[in-house]
Short mmCIF file of C-alpha atoms and ligand atoms in Angstrom, two decimals:
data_model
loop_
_atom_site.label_atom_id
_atom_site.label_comp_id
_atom_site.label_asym_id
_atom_site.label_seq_id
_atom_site.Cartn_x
_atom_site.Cartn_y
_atom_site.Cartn_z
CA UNK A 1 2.02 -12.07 5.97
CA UNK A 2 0.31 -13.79 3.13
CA UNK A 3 1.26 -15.15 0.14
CA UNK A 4 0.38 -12.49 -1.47
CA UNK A 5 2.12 -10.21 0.28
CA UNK A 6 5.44 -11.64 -0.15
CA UNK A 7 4.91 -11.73 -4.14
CA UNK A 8 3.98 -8.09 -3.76
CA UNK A 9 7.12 -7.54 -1.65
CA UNK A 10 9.21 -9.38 -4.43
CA UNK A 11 7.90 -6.79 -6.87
CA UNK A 12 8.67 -3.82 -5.56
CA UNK A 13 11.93 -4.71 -4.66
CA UNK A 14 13.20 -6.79 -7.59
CA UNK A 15 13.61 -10.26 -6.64
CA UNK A 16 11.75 -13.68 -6.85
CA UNK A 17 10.08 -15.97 -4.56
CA UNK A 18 11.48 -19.46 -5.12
CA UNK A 19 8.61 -22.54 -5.69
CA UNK A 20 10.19 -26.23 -4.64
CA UNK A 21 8.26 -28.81 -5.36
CA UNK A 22 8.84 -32.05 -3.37
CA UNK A 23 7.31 -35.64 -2.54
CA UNK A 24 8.80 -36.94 0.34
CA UNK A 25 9.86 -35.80 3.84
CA UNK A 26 13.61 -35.89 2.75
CA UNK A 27 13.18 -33.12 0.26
CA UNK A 28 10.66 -30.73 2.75
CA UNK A 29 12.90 -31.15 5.10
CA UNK A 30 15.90 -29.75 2.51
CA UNK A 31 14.02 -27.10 1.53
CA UNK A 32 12.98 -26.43 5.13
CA UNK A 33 16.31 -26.33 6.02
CA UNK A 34 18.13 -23.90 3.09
CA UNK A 35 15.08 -21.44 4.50
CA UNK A 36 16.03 -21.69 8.09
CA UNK A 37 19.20 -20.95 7.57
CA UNK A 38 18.21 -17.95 4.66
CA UNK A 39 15.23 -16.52 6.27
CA UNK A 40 13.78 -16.81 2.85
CA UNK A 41 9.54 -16.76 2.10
CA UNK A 42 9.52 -20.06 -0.01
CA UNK A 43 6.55 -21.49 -1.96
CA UNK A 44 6.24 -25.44 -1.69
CA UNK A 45 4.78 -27.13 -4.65
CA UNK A 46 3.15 -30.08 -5.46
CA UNK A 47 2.24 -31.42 -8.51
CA UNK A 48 -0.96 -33.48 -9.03
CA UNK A 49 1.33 -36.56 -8.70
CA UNK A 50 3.34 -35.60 -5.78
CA UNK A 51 0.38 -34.18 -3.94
CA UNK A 52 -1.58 -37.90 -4.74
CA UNK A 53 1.73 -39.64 -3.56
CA UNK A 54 2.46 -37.36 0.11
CA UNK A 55 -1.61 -36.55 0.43
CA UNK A 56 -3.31 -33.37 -0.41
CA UNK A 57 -4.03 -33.29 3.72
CA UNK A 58 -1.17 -34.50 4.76
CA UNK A 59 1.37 -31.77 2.68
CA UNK A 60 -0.86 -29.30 4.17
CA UNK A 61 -0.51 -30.57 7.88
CA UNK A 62 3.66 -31.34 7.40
CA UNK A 63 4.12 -27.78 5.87
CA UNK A 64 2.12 -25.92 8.63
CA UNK A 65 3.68 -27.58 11.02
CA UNK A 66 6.94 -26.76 10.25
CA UNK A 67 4.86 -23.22 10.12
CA UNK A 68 4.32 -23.07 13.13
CA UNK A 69 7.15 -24.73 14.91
CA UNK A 70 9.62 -22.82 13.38
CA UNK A 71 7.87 -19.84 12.44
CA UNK A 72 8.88 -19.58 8.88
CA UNK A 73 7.36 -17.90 5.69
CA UNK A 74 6.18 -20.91 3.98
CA UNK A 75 3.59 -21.77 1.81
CA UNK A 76 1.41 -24.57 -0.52
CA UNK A 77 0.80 -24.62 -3.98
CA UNK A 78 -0.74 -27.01 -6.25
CA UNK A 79 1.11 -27.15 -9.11
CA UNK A 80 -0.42 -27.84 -12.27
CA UNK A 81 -3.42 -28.61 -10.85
CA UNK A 82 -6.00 -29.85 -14.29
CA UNK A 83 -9.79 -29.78 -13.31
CA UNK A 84 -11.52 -27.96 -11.15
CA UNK A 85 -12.40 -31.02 -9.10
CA UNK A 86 -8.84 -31.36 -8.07
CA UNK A 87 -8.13 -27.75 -7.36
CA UNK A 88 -11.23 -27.96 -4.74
CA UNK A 89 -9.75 -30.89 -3.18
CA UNK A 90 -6.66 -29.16 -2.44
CA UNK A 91 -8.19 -26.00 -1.50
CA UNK A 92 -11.13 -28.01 0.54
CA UNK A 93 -7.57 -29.49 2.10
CA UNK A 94 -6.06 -25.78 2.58
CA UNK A 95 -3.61 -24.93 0.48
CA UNK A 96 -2.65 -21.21 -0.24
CA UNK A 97 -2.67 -21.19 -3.64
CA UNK A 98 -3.66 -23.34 -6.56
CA UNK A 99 -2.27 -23.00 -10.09
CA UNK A 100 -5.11 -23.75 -12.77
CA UNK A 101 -2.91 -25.29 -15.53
CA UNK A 102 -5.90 -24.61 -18.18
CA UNK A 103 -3.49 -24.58 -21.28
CA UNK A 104 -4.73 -28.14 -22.61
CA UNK A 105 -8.67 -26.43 -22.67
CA UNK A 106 -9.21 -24.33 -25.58
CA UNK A 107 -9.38 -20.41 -24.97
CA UNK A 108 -12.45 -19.69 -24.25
CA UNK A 109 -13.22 -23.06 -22.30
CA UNK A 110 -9.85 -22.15 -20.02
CA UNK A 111 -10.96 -18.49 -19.37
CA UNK A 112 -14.51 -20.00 -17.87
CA UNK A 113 -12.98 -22.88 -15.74
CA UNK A 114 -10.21 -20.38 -14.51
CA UNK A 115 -13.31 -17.98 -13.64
CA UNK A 116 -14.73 -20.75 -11.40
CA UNK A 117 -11.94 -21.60 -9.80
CA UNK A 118 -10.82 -18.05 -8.83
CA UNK A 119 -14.50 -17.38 -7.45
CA UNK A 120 -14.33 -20.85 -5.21
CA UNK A 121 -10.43 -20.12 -4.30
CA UNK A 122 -11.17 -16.08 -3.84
CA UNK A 123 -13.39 -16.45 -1.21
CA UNK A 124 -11.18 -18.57 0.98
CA UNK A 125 -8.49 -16.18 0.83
CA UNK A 126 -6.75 -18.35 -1.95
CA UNK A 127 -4.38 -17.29 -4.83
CA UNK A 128 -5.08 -18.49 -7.93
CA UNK A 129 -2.22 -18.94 -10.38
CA UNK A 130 -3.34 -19.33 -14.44
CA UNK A 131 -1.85 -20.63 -18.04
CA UNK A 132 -2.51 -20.06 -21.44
CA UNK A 133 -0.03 -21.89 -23.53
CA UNK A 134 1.26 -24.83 -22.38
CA UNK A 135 5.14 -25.10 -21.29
CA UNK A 136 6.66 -27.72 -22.36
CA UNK A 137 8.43 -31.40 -20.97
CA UNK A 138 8.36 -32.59 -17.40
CA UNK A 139 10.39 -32.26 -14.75
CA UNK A 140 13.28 -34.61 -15.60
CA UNK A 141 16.21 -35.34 -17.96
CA UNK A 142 14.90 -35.24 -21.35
CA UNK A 143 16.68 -36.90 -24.67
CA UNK A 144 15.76 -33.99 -26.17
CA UNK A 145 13.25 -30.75 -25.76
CA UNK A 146 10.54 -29.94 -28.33
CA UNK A 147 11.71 -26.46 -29.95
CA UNK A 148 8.63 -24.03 -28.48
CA UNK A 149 7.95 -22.34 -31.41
CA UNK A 150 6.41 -18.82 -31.90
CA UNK A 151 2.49 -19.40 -31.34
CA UNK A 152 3.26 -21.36 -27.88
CA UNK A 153 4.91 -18.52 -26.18
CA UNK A 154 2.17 -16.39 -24.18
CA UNK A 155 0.44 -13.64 -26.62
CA UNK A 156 0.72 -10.49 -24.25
CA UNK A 157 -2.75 -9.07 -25.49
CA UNK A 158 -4.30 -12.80 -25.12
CA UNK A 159 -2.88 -12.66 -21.75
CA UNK A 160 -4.50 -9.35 -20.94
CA UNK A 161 -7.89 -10.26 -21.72
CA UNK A 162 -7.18 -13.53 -19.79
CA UNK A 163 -6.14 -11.57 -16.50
CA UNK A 164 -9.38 -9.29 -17.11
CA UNK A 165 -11.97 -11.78 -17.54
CA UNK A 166 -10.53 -14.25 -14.75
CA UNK A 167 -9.28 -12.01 -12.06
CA UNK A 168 -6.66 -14.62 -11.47
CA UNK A 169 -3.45 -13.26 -9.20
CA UNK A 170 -0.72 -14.56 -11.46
CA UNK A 171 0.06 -16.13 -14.29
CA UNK A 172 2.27 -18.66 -15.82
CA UNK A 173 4.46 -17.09 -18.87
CA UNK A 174 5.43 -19.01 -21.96
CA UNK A 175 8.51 -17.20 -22.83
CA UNK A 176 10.75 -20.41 -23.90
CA UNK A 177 11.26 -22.03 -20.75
CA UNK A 178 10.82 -26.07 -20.63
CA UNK A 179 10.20 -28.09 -17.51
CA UNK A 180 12.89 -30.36 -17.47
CA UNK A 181 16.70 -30.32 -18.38
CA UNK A 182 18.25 -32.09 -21.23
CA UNK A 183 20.67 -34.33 -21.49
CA UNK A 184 23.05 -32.07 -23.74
CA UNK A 185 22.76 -29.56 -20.76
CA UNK A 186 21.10 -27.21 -23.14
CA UNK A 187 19.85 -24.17 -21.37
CA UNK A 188 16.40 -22.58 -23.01
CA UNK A 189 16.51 -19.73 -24.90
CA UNK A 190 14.60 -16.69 -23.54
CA UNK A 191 12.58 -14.25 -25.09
CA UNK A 192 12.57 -11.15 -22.67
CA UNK A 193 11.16 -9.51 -25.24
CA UNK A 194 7.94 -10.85 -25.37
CA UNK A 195 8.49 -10.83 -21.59
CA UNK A 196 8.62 -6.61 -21.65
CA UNK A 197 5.24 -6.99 -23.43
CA UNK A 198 3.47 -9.52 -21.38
CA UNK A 199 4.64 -7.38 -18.43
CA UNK A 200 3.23 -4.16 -20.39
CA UNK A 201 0.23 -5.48 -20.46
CA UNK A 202 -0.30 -6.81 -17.43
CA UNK A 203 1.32 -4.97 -14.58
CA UNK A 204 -0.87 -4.99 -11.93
CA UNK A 205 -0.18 -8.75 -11.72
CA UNK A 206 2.46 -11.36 -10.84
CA UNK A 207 3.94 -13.32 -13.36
CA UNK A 208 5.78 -16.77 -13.03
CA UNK A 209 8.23 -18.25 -14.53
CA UNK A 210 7.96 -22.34 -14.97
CA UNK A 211 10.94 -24.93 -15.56
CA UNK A 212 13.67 -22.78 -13.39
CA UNK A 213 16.01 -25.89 -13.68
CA UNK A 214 18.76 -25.69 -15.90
CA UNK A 215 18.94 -21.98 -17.13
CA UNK A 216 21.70 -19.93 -16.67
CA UNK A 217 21.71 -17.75 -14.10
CA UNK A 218 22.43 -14.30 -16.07
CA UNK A 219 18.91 -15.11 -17.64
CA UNK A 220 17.46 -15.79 -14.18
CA UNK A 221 18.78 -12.59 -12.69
CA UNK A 222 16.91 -10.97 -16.29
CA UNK A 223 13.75 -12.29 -15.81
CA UNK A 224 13.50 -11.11 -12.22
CA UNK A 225 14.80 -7.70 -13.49
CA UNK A 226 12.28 -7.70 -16.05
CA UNK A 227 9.65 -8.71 -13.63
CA UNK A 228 9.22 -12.51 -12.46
CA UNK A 229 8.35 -12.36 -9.34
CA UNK A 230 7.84 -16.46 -9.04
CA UNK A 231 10.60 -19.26 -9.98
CA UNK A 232 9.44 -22.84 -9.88
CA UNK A 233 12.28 -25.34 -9.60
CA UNK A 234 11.67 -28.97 -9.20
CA UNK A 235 14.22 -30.97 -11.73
CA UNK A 236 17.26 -29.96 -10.26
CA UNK A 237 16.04 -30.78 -6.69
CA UNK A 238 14.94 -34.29 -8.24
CA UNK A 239 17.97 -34.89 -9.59
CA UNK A 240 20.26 -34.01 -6.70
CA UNK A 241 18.27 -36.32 -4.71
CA UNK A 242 18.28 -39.17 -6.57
CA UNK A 243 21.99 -39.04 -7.09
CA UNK A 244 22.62 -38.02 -3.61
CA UNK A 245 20.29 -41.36 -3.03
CA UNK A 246 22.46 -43.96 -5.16
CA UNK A 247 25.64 -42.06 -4.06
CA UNK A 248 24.85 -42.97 -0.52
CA UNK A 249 23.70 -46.67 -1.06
CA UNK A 250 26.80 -47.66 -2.83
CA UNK A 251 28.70 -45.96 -0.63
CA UNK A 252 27.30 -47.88 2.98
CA UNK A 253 26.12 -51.43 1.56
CA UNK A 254 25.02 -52.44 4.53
CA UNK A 255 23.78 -49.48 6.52
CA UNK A 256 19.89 -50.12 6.33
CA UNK A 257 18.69 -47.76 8.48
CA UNK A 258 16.97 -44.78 6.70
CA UNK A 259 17.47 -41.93 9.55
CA UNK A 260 21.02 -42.80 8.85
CA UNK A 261 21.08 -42.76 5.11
CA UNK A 262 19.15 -40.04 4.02
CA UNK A 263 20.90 -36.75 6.10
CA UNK A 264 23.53 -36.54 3.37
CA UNK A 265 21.00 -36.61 0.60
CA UNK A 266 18.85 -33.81 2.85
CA UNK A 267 22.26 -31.64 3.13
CA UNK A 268 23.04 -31.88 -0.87
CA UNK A 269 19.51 -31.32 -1.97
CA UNK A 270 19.24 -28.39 0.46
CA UNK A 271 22.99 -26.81 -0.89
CA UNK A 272 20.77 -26.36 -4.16
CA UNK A 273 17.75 -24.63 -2.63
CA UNK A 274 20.18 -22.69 -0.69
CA UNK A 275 21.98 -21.69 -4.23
CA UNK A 276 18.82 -20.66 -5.49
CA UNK A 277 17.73 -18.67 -2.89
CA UNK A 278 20.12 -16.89 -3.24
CA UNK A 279 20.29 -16.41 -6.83
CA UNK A 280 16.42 -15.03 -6.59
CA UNK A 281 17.66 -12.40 -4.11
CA UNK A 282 14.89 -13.93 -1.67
CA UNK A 283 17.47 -14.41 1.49
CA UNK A 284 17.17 -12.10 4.47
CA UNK A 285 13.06 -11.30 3.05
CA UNK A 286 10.76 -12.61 5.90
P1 LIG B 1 11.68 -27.71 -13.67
O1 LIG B 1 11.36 -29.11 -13.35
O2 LIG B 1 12.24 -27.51 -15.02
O3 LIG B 1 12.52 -27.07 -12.60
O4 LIG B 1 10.28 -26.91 -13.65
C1 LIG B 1 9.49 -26.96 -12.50
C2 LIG B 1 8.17 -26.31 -12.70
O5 LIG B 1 8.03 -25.41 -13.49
C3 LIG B 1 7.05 -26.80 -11.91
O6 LIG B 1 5.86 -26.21 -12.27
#
Protein backbone atom coordinates (compact mmCIF):
# COMPACT_ATOMS: atom_id res chain seq x y z
CA UNK A 1 0.00 0.00 0.00
CA UNK A 2 0.83 3.58 -0.68
CA UNK A 3 0.90 6.48 1.12
CA UNK A 4 -2.01 7.36 0.03
CA UNK A 5 -3.74 4.60 0.85
CA UNK A 6 -3.02 4.57 4.42
CA UNK A 7 -4.26 8.38 4.74
CA UNK A 8 -7.38 7.15 2.98
CA UNK A 9 -7.57 4.22 5.43
CA UNK A 10 -7.13 6.78 8.39
CA UNK A 11 -10.20 8.56 7.08
CA UNK A 12 -12.60 6.24 6.90
CA UNK A 13 -11.90 4.84 10.02
CA UNK A 14 -11.18 7.82 12.28
CA UNK A 15 -7.69 7.92 13.23
CA UNK A 16 -4.34 9.65 12.24
CA UNK A 17 -1.19 8.70 10.68
CA UNK A 18 1.66 9.93 12.88
CA UNK A 19 4.70 12.15 10.92
CA UNK A 20 8.27 11.92 13.02
CA UNK A 21 10.67 13.88 11.88
CA UNK A 22 14.29 12.91 12.73
CA UNK A 23 18.12 13.66 11.88
CA UNK A 24 20.13 11.03 13.00
CA UNK A 25 20.16 7.20 13.06
CA UNK A 26 19.36 7.24 16.88
CA UNK A 27 15.97 8.77 16.37
CA UNK A 28 14.98 6.43 12.94
CA UNK A 29 15.89 3.82 14.70
CA UNK A 30 13.28 4.96 17.78
CA UNK A 31 10.73 5.54 15.62
CA UNK A 32 11.51 2.31 13.75
CA UNK A 33 11.29 0.59 16.73
CA UNK A 34 7.76 2.04 18.54
CA UNK A 35 6.39 0.80 14.80
CA UNK A 36 7.75 -2.66 15.04
CA UNK A 37 6.46 -3.24 18.01
CA UNK A 38 2.79 -1.25 17.01
CA UNK A 39 2.43 -2.38 13.53
CA UNK A 40 1.69 1.21 12.89
CA UNK A 41 1.96 3.00 8.98
CA UNK A 42 4.28 5.96 10.11
CA UNK A 43 5.32 8.97 7.97
CA UNK A 44 9.11 10.02 8.48
CA UNK A 45 9.84 13.62 8.05
CA UNK A 46 12.51 15.70 7.29
CA UNK A 47 12.80 19.15 7.32
CA UNK A 48 14.95 21.10 4.82
CA UNK A 49 17.61 21.14 7.61
CA UNK A 50 17.48 17.66 8.73
CA UNK A 51 17.21 16.31 5.23
CA UNK A 52 20.65 18.71 4.32
CA UNK A 53 22.22 17.29 7.62
CA UNK A 54 21.30 13.04 7.08
CA UNK A 55 21.21 13.57 2.95
CA UNK A 56 18.20 13.80 0.81
CA UNK A 57 19.68 10.20 -0.73
CA UNK A 58 20.78 8.86 2.06
CA UNK A 59 17.17 9.26 4.31
CA UNK A 60 15.71 7.72 1.35
CA UNK A 61 18.15 4.63 1.21
CA UNK A 62 18.12 4.21 5.46
CA UNK A 63 14.23 4.38 5.43
CA UNK A 64 13.75 1.82 2.56
CA UNK A 65 15.92 -0.27 3.93
CA UNK A 66 14.44 -0.67 7.02
CA UNK A 67 11.40 -1.10 4.29
CA UNK A 68 12.38 -3.75 3.14
CA UNK A 69 14.17 -5.61 5.84
CA UNK A 70 11.53 -5.45 8.09
CA UNK A 71 8.67 -5.05 5.96
CA UNK A 72 7.04 -2.15 7.59
CA UNK A 73 4.57 0.65 6.43
CA UNK A 74 6.92 3.45 6.29
CA UNK A 75 7.30 6.39 4.44
CA UNK A 76 9.38 9.95 3.44
CA UNK A 77 8.29 13.29 3.57
CA UNK A 78 9.91 16.51 3.07
CA UNK A 79 8.78 18.68 5.45
CA UNK A 80 8.52 22.18 4.77
CA UNK A 81 10.14 21.91 1.79
CA UNK A 82 10.43 26.12 0.28
CA UNK A 83 11.22 26.20 -3.55
CA UNK A 84 10.52 24.12 -6.03
CA UNK A 85 14.21 23.42 -6.62
CA UNK A 86 14.39 21.65 -3.36
CA UNK A 87 11.21 19.70 -3.61
CA UNK A 88 12.75 18.18 -7.04
CA UNK A 89 15.80 17.27 -5.32
CA UNK A 90 14.04 15.25 -2.89
CA UNK A 91 11.65 13.81 -5.23
CA UNK A 92 14.63 13.35 -8.01
CA UNK A 93 16.06 11.44 -4.60
CA UNK A 94 12.60 9.45 -4.06
CA UNK A 95 10.74 10.47 -1.48
CA UNK A 96 6.91 9.72 -1.22
CA UNK A 97 5.70 12.83 -0.56
CA UNK A 98 6.80 16.43 -0.45
CA UNK A 99 5.05 19.18 1.52
CA UNK A 100 5.19 22.61 -0.50
CA UNK A 101 5.35 25.03 2.50
CA UNK A 102 4.19 28.03 0.03
CA UNK A 103 2.75 30.22 2.96
CA UNK A 104 5.74 32.86 2.81
CA UNK A 105 4.68 33.42 -1.31
CA UNK A 106 1.78 35.58 -1.69
CA UNK A 107 -1.61 33.86 -2.83
CA UNK A 108 -1.61 33.78 -6.06
CA UNK A 109 2.30 33.25 -6.46
CA UNK A 110 1.80 29.99 -3.90
CA UNK A 111 -1.21 28.56 -5.88
CA UNK A 112 1.20 28.59 -9.25
CA UNK A 113 4.40 27.13 -7.60
CA UNK A 114 2.15 24.50 -5.74
CA UNK A 115 0.65 23.78 -9.40
CA UNK A 116 4.20 22.97 -10.60
CA UNK A 117 5.17 21.04 -8.08
CA UNK A 118 2.07 18.75 -7.97
CA UNK A 119 2.43 18.26 -11.92
CA UNK A 120 6.42 17.24 -11.45
CA UNK A 121 5.53 15.16 -8.07
CA UNK A 122 2.04 13.68 -9.74
CA UNK A 123 3.62 11.97 -12.32
CA UNK A 124 6.05 10.04 -10.19
CA UNK A 125 3.42 8.74 -8.11
CA UNK A 126 4.22 11.49 -5.42
CA UNK A 127 1.90 13.17 -2.80
CA UNK A 128 2.02 16.55 -2.58
CA UNK A 129 1.19 18.18 0.75
CA UNK A 130 0.27 22.31 0.58
CA UNK A 131 0.00 25.60 3.01
CA UNK A 132 -1.63 28.71 2.94
CA UNK A 133 -1.00 30.54 6.13
CA UNK A 134 1.95 30.05 7.77
CA UNK A 135 2.05 28.12 11.32
CA UNK A 136 3.90 29.51 13.55
CA UNK A 137 7.56 28.90 15.75
CA UNK A 138 9.92 26.03 15.22
CA UNK A 139 10.27 22.97 16.55
CA UNK A 140 11.77 23.70 20.00
CA UNK A 141 11.21 25.32 23.43
CA UNK A 142 10.11 28.73 22.84
CA UNK A 143 10.23 31.81 25.57
CA UNK A 144 7.14 32.52 24.37
CA UNK A 145 4.62 31.82 21.19
CA UNK A 146 3.34 34.62 18.94
CA UNK A 147 -0.62 34.72 19.64
CA UNK A 148 -1.94 33.44 15.87
CA UNK A 149 -4.44 35.77 15.45
CA UNK A 150 -7.67 35.54 13.31
CA UNK A 151 -6.40 36.24 9.58
CA UNK A 152 -3.47 33.48 10.04
CA UNK A 153 -5.73 30.62 10.66
CA UNK A 154 -6.63 28.85 7.17
CA UNK A 155 -9.80 30.69 5.42
CA UNK A 156 -11.92 27.48 4.53
CA UNK A 157 -13.20 29.08 1.16
CA UNK A 158 -9.40 30.31 0.41
CA UNK A 159 -8.54 26.81 1.05
CA UNK A 160 -11.11 25.48 -1.37
CA UNK A 161 -10.08 27.36 -4.26
CA UNK A 162 -6.46 26.42 -3.26
CA UNK A 163 -7.26 22.54 -3.36
CA UNK A 164 -9.15 23.24 -6.82
CA UNK A 165 -6.65 25.08 -8.68
CA UNK A 166 -3.57 22.92 -7.33
CA UNK A 167 -4.87 19.44 -7.15
CA UNK A 168 -2.59 19.01 -4.21
CA UNK A 169 -3.50 15.68 -1.90
CA UNK A 170 -3.46 17.42 1.45
CA UNK A 171 -3.11 20.28 3.11
CA UNK A 172 -1.60 21.88 6.07
CA UNK A 173 -4.42 23.61 8.44
CA UNK A 174 -3.86 26.77 10.41
CA UNK A 175 -6.26 26.20 13.13
CA UNK A 176 -3.96 27.58 16.18
CA UNK A 177 -1.43 25.06 16.38
CA UNK A 178 2.42 26.31 16.81
CA UNK A 179 5.47 24.26 16.03
CA UNK A 180 7.22 24.21 19.08
CA UNK A 181 6.35 24.02 22.90
CA UNK A 182 6.77 26.76 25.34
CA UNK A 183 8.43 27.06 28.18
CA UNK A 184 5.23 27.80 30.42
CA UNK A 185 3.99 24.37 29.00
CA UNK A 186 1.20 26.26 27.39
CA UNK A 187 -0.83 24.03 25.18
CA UNK A 188 -2.41 25.95 21.87
CA UNK A 189 -5.73 26.77 21.74
CA UNK A 190 -7.80 25.09 18.98
CA UNK A 191 -10.34 26.28 16.84
CA UNK A 192 -12.36 23.12 15.67
CA UNK A 193 -14.59 25.33 14.49
CA UNK A 194 -12.96 26.71 11.73
CA UNK A 195 -11.72 23.10 11.49
CA UNK A 196 -15.67 21.83 10.71
CA UNK A 197 -15.49 24.46 7.92
CA UNK A 198 -12.18 23.83 6.36
CA UNK A 199 -13.28 20.17 6.42
CA UNK A 200 -16.77 21.34 4.78
CA UNK A 201 -15.16 22.60 2.21
CA UNK A 202 -12.79 20.38 1.38
CA UNK A 203 -13.71 16.78 1.95
CA UNK A 204 -12.47 14.94 -0.67
CA UNK A 205 -9.00 15.73 0.76
CA UNK A 206 -6.64 15.03 3.67
CA UNK A 207 -5.90 17.55 6.01
CA UNK A 208 -2.84 17.83 8.46
CA UNK A 209 -2.33 19.01 11.42
CA UNK A 210 1.34 20.75 12.13
CA UNK A 211 3.13 21.30 15.65
CA UNK A 212 1.53 17.93 17.36
CA UNK A 213 4.00 18.54 20.33
CA UNK A 214 2.65 19.79 23.36
CA UNK A 215 -1.24 19.72 22.97
CA UNK A 216 -3.35 17.94 25.08
CA UNK A 217 -4.47 14.91 24.10
CA UNK A 218 -8.46 15.46 24.43
CA UNK A 219 -7.77 18.07 21.56
CA UNK A 220 -5.73 15.50 19.63
CA UNK A 221 -8.35 12.80 19.90
CA UNK A 222 -10.87 16.09 18.48
CA UNK A 223 -9.05 16.89 15.66
CA UNK A 224 -8.85 13.31 14.44
CA UNK A 225 -12.62 13.08 15.20
CA UNK A 226 -13.18 16.08 13.31
CA UNK A 227 -11.04 14.87 10.52
CA UNK A 228 -7.05 15.09 10.70
CA UNK A 229 -5.97 12.42 9.21
CA UNK A 230 -2.01 13.55 9.54
CA UNK A 231 -0.11 14.54 12.98
CA UNK A 232 3.39 15.86 12.62
CA UNK A 233 5.42 15.63 15.82
CA UNK A 234 9.01 16.54 15.94
CA UNK A 235 9.63 18.80 19.32
CA UNK A 236 8.80 16.34 21.71
CA UNK A 237 10.97 13.65 20.00
CA UNK A 238 13.83 16.45 20.02
CA UNK A 239 13.50 17.07 23.33
CA UNK A 240 13.39 13.55 24.74
CA UNK A 241 16.50 12.97 22.93
CA UNK A 242 18.49 15.55 23.93
CA UNK A 243 17.68 15.00 27.55
CA UNK A 244 17.87 11.34 27.23
CA UNK A 245 21.49 12.45 25.61
CA UNK A 246 22.86 14.63 28.68
CA UNK A 247 21.04 12.20 31.08
CA UNK A 248 23.25 9.46 29.81
CA UNK A 249 26.64 11.40 29.62
CA UNK A 250 26.51 12.50 33.16
CA UNK A 251 25.45 9.47 34.15
CA UNK A 252 28.69 7.13 32.51
CA UNK A 253 31.64 9.83 32.43
CA UNK A 254 33.77 7.72 31.00
CA UNK A 255 31.89 5.31 28.77
CA UNK A 256 32.94 6.71 25.23
CA UNK A 257 31.68 4.33 23.14
CA UNK A 258 28.52 5.49 21.22
CA UNK A 259 26.82 1.87 20.50
CA UNK A 260 26.90 1.85 24.22
CA UNK A 261 25.53 5.24 25.03
CA UNK A 262 22.90 5.91 22.82
CA UNK A 263 20.35 2.53 23.36
CA UNK A 264 18.84 4.26 26.37
CA UNK A 265 18.27 7.48 24.53
CA UNK A 266 16.75 5.13 21.41
CA UNK A 267 14.38 3.31 24.14
CA UNK A 268 13.09 6.83 25.75
CA UNK A 269 12.66 8.60 22.48
CA UNK A 270 10.84 5.54 21.10
CA UNK A 271 8.40 5.30 24.61
CA UNK A 272 7.13 8.74 23.05
CA UNK A 273 6.47 7.60 19.49
CA UNK A 274 5.04 4.58 20.99
CA UNK A 275 2.61 7.04 23.21
CA UNK A 276 1.65 8.70 20.23
CA UNK A 277 0.87 6.00 18.23
CA UNK A 278 -1.23 5.14 20.19
CA UNK A 279 -2.96 8.23 20.98
CA UNK A 280 -3.63 8.60 16.94
CA UNK A 281 -5.36 5.20 17.05
CA UNK A 282 -2.72 4.17 14.25
CA UNK A 283 -1.50 0.75 16.17
CA UNK A 284 -2.56 -2.61 14.79
CA UNK A 285 -3.24 -0.47 10.98
CA UNK A 286 -0.72 -2.07 8.48
P1 LIG B 1 6.27 20.23 16.58
O1 LIG B 1 7.72 20.46 16.52
O2 LIG B 1 5.53 21.26 17.35
O3 LIG B 1 5.93 18.84 17.03
O4 LIG B 1 5.72 20.34 15.07
C1 LIG B 1 6.28 19.51 14.09
C2 LIG B 1 5.79 19.84 12.74
O5 LIG B 1 4.69 20.32 12.56
C3 LIG B 1 6.67 19.56 11.61
O6 LIG B 1 6.16 20.03 10.42
Amino acid sequence: MKIKDYLQKAKKGNWAVGQFNFSTLEQLKAIIQAVEKLNSPVILGTSEGESRFVGLKQAVTLVDSYRQDKNLALFLNLDHGKSFDYIEKAIDAGYDGVHFDGSGFDFEENIRTSKKIVEYAHKKGVLVEGEINPILGTSRVLEKIPEASQKDLTDPKQAFRFIRETKVDSLAVNIGSFHGIETTGKSPVIDFNRLKEIKGQTSDKFLVLHGGSGIADKDIKEVIAQGIVKINVNTELRIAYTNALKQVLKNKPLETTPYKLMPEVVSIVSKIVEAKIKLFGSDNKT
